[in-house]
Structures are given as C-alpha cells and as structure tokens.
mmCIF file of C-alpha atoms in Angstrom:
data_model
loop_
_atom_site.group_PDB
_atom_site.id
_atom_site.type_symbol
_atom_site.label_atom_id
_atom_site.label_comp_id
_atom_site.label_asym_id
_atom_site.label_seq_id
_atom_site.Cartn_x
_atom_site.Cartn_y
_atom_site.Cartn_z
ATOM 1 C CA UNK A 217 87.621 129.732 110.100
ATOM 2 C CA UNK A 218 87.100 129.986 106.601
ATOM 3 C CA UNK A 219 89.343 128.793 103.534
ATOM 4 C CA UNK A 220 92.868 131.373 102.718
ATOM 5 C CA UNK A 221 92.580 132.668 99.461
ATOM 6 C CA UNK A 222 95.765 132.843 97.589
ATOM 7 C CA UNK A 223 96.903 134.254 94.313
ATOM 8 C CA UNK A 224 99.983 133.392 92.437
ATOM 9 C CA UNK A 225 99.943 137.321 91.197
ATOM 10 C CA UNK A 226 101.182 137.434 94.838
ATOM 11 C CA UNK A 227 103.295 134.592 95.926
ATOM 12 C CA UNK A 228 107.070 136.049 94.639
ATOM 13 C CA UNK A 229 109.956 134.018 96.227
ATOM 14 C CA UNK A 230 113.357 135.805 96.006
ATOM 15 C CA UNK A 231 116.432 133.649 96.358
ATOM 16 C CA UNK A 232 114.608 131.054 98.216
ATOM 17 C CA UNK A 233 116.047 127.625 97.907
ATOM 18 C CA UNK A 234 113.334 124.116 97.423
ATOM 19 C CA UNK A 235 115.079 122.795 100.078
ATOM 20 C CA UNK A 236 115.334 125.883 102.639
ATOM 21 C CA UNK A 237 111.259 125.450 101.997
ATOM 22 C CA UNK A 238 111.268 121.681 102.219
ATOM 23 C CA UNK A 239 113.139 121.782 105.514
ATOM 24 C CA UNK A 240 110.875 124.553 107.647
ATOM 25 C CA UNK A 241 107.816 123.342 106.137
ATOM 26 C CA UNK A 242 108.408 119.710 106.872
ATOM 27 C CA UNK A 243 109.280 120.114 110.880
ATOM 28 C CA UNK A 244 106.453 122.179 111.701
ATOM 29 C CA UNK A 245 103.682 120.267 109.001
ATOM 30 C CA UNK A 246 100.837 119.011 111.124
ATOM 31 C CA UNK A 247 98.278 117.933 108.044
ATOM 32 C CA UNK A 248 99.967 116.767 104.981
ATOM 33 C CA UNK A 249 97.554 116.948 102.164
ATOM 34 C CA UNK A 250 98.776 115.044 98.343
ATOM 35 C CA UNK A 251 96.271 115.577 95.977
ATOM 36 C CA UNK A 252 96.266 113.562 92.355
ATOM 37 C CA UNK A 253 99.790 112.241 92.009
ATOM 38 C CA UNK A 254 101.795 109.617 91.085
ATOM 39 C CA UNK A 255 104.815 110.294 93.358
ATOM 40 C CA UNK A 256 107.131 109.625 90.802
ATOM 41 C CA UNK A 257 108.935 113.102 90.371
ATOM 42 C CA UNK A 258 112.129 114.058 92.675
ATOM 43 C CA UNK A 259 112.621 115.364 94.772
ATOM 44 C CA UNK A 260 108.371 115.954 95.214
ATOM 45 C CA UNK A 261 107.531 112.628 95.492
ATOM 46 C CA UNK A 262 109.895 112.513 98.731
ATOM 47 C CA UNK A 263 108.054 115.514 100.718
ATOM 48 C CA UNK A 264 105.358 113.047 102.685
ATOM 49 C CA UNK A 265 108.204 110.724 103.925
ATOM 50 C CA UNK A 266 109.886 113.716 105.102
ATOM 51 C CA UNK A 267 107.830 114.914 107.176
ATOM 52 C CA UNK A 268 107.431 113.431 111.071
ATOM 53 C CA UNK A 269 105.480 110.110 112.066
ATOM 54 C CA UNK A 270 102.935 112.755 114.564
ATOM 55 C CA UNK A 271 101.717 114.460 111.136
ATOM 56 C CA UNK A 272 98.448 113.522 110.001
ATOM 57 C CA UNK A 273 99.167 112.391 106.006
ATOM 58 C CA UNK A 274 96.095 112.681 103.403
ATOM 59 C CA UNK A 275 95.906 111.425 100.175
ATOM 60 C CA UNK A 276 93.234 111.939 97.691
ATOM 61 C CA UNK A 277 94.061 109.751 94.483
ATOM 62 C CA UNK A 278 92.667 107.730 91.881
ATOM 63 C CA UNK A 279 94.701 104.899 93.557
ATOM 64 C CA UNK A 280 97.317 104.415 96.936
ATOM 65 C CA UNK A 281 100.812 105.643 96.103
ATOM 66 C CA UNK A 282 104.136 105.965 97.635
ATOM 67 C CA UNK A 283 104.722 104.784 101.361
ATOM 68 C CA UNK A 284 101.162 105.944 102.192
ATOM 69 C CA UNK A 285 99.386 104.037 104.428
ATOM 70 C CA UNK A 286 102.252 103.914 107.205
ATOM 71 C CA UNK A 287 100.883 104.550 110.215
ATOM 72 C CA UNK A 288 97.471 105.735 112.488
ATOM 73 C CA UNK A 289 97.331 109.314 111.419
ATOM 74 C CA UNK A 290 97.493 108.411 107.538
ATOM 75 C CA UNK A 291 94.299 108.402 105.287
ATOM 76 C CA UNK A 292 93.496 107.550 101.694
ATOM 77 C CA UNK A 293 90.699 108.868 99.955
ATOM 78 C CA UNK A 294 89.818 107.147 96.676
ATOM 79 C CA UNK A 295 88.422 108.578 93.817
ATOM 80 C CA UNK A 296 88.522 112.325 91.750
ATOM 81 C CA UNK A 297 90.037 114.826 93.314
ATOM 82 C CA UNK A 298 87.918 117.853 92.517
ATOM 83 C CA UNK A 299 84.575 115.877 93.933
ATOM 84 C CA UNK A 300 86.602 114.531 97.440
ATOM 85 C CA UNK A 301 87.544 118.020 97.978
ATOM 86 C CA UNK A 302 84.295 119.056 97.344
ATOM 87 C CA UNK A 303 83.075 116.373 100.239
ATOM 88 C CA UNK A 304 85.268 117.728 102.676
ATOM 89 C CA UNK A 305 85.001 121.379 101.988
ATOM 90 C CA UNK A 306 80.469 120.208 102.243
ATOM 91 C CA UNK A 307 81.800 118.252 105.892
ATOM 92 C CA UNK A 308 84.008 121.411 106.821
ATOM 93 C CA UNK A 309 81.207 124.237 106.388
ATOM 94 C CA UNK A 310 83.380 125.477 103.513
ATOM 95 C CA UNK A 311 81.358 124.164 100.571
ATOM 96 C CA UNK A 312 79.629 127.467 99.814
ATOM 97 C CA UNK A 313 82.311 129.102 99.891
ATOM 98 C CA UNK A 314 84.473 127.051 97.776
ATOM 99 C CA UNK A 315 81.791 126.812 95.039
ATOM 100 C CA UNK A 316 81.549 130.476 95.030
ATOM 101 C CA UNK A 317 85.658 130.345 94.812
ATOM 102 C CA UNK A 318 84.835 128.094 91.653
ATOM 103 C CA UNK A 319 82.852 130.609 90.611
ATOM 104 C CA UNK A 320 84.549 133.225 90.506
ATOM 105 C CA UNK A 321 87.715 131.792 88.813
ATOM 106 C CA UNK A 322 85.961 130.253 85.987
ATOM 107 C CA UNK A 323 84.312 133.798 85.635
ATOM 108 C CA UNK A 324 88.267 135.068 85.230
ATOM 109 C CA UNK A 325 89.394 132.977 83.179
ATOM 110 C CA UNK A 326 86.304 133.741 80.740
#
C-alpha cells in the first residue's frame, strides 16, 4: 500500500462544521498521528483525548505534550519531525516514494 497523495487544490468543504468532522473522525480513528505541536490551541489541542482508549496515539515532537503517554497503545517519538517521518516512511517501504514526493513539491514551488 503506498502513501495517498492529497492536494489542497482539491480538498473543498461546503458547510461542514469542525465539530461534525471532530465527531466522525474521532469514533472511527484507529492511529492518531500529532506531529510538532504544542497542544496549546482549542479546540485542536483536545482532538487526541477525544478519541477512544483502543486507538493507537503517536506523537512526534521536540518534547512530550498534552496527556500523551496514557496508556499501552501510545508512543512518543523525540526529535524533528521531518527526519522521524523520514524513519518511518525508510521502516514502512515508503521512503522512496516520499523523497520523490519531496521532490516534486520543492520542484513546484520553484
């Protein structure tokens, strides 16, 4: 299975409410993933204590914030952002493909 590509040219939400988001998205999430934050902005910083004690939580940060580490299925990963995700896109098989992602947006943007 290889990474989804997505382009905010073609994510449009009509009339669709944070919380009507929040909600769905929090019931059904199975892998919560916070990159880089500080957890300090409402109602954002709330979203990993919404969702349920069986979803896995990850956090890659320069340092442990908010109520992670709560339980079995939570992990911390210290350090950058860009190079962890780099580590687990090299552990996932997706590291050539995400470099070539790289690639090609730094091309775009000139």
């Amino acid at each position: 299975m290889g990474m989804k590509k997505f382009s905010s040219s073609k994510l449009i939400f009509h009339n669709i409410r944070f919380s009507d988001l929040v909600d769905r998205d929090t019931a059904s999430c199975d892998l919560l993933i916070v990159l880089g934050t500080s957890l300090m902005v409402a109602p954002i910083c709330m979203i990993p204590d919404w969702v349920g004690n069986e979803c896995h939580r990850l956090l890659i940060n320069k340092y442990p914030v908010g109520s992670f580490i709560r339980g079995p299925g939570d992990v911390f990963m210290k350090g950058d952002c860009d190079e962890n995700i780099r580590k687990l896109c090299k552990m996932t098989g997706w590291g050539e493909e995400l470099e070539a992602t790289y690639s090609e947006t730094r091309a775009r943007q000139g």
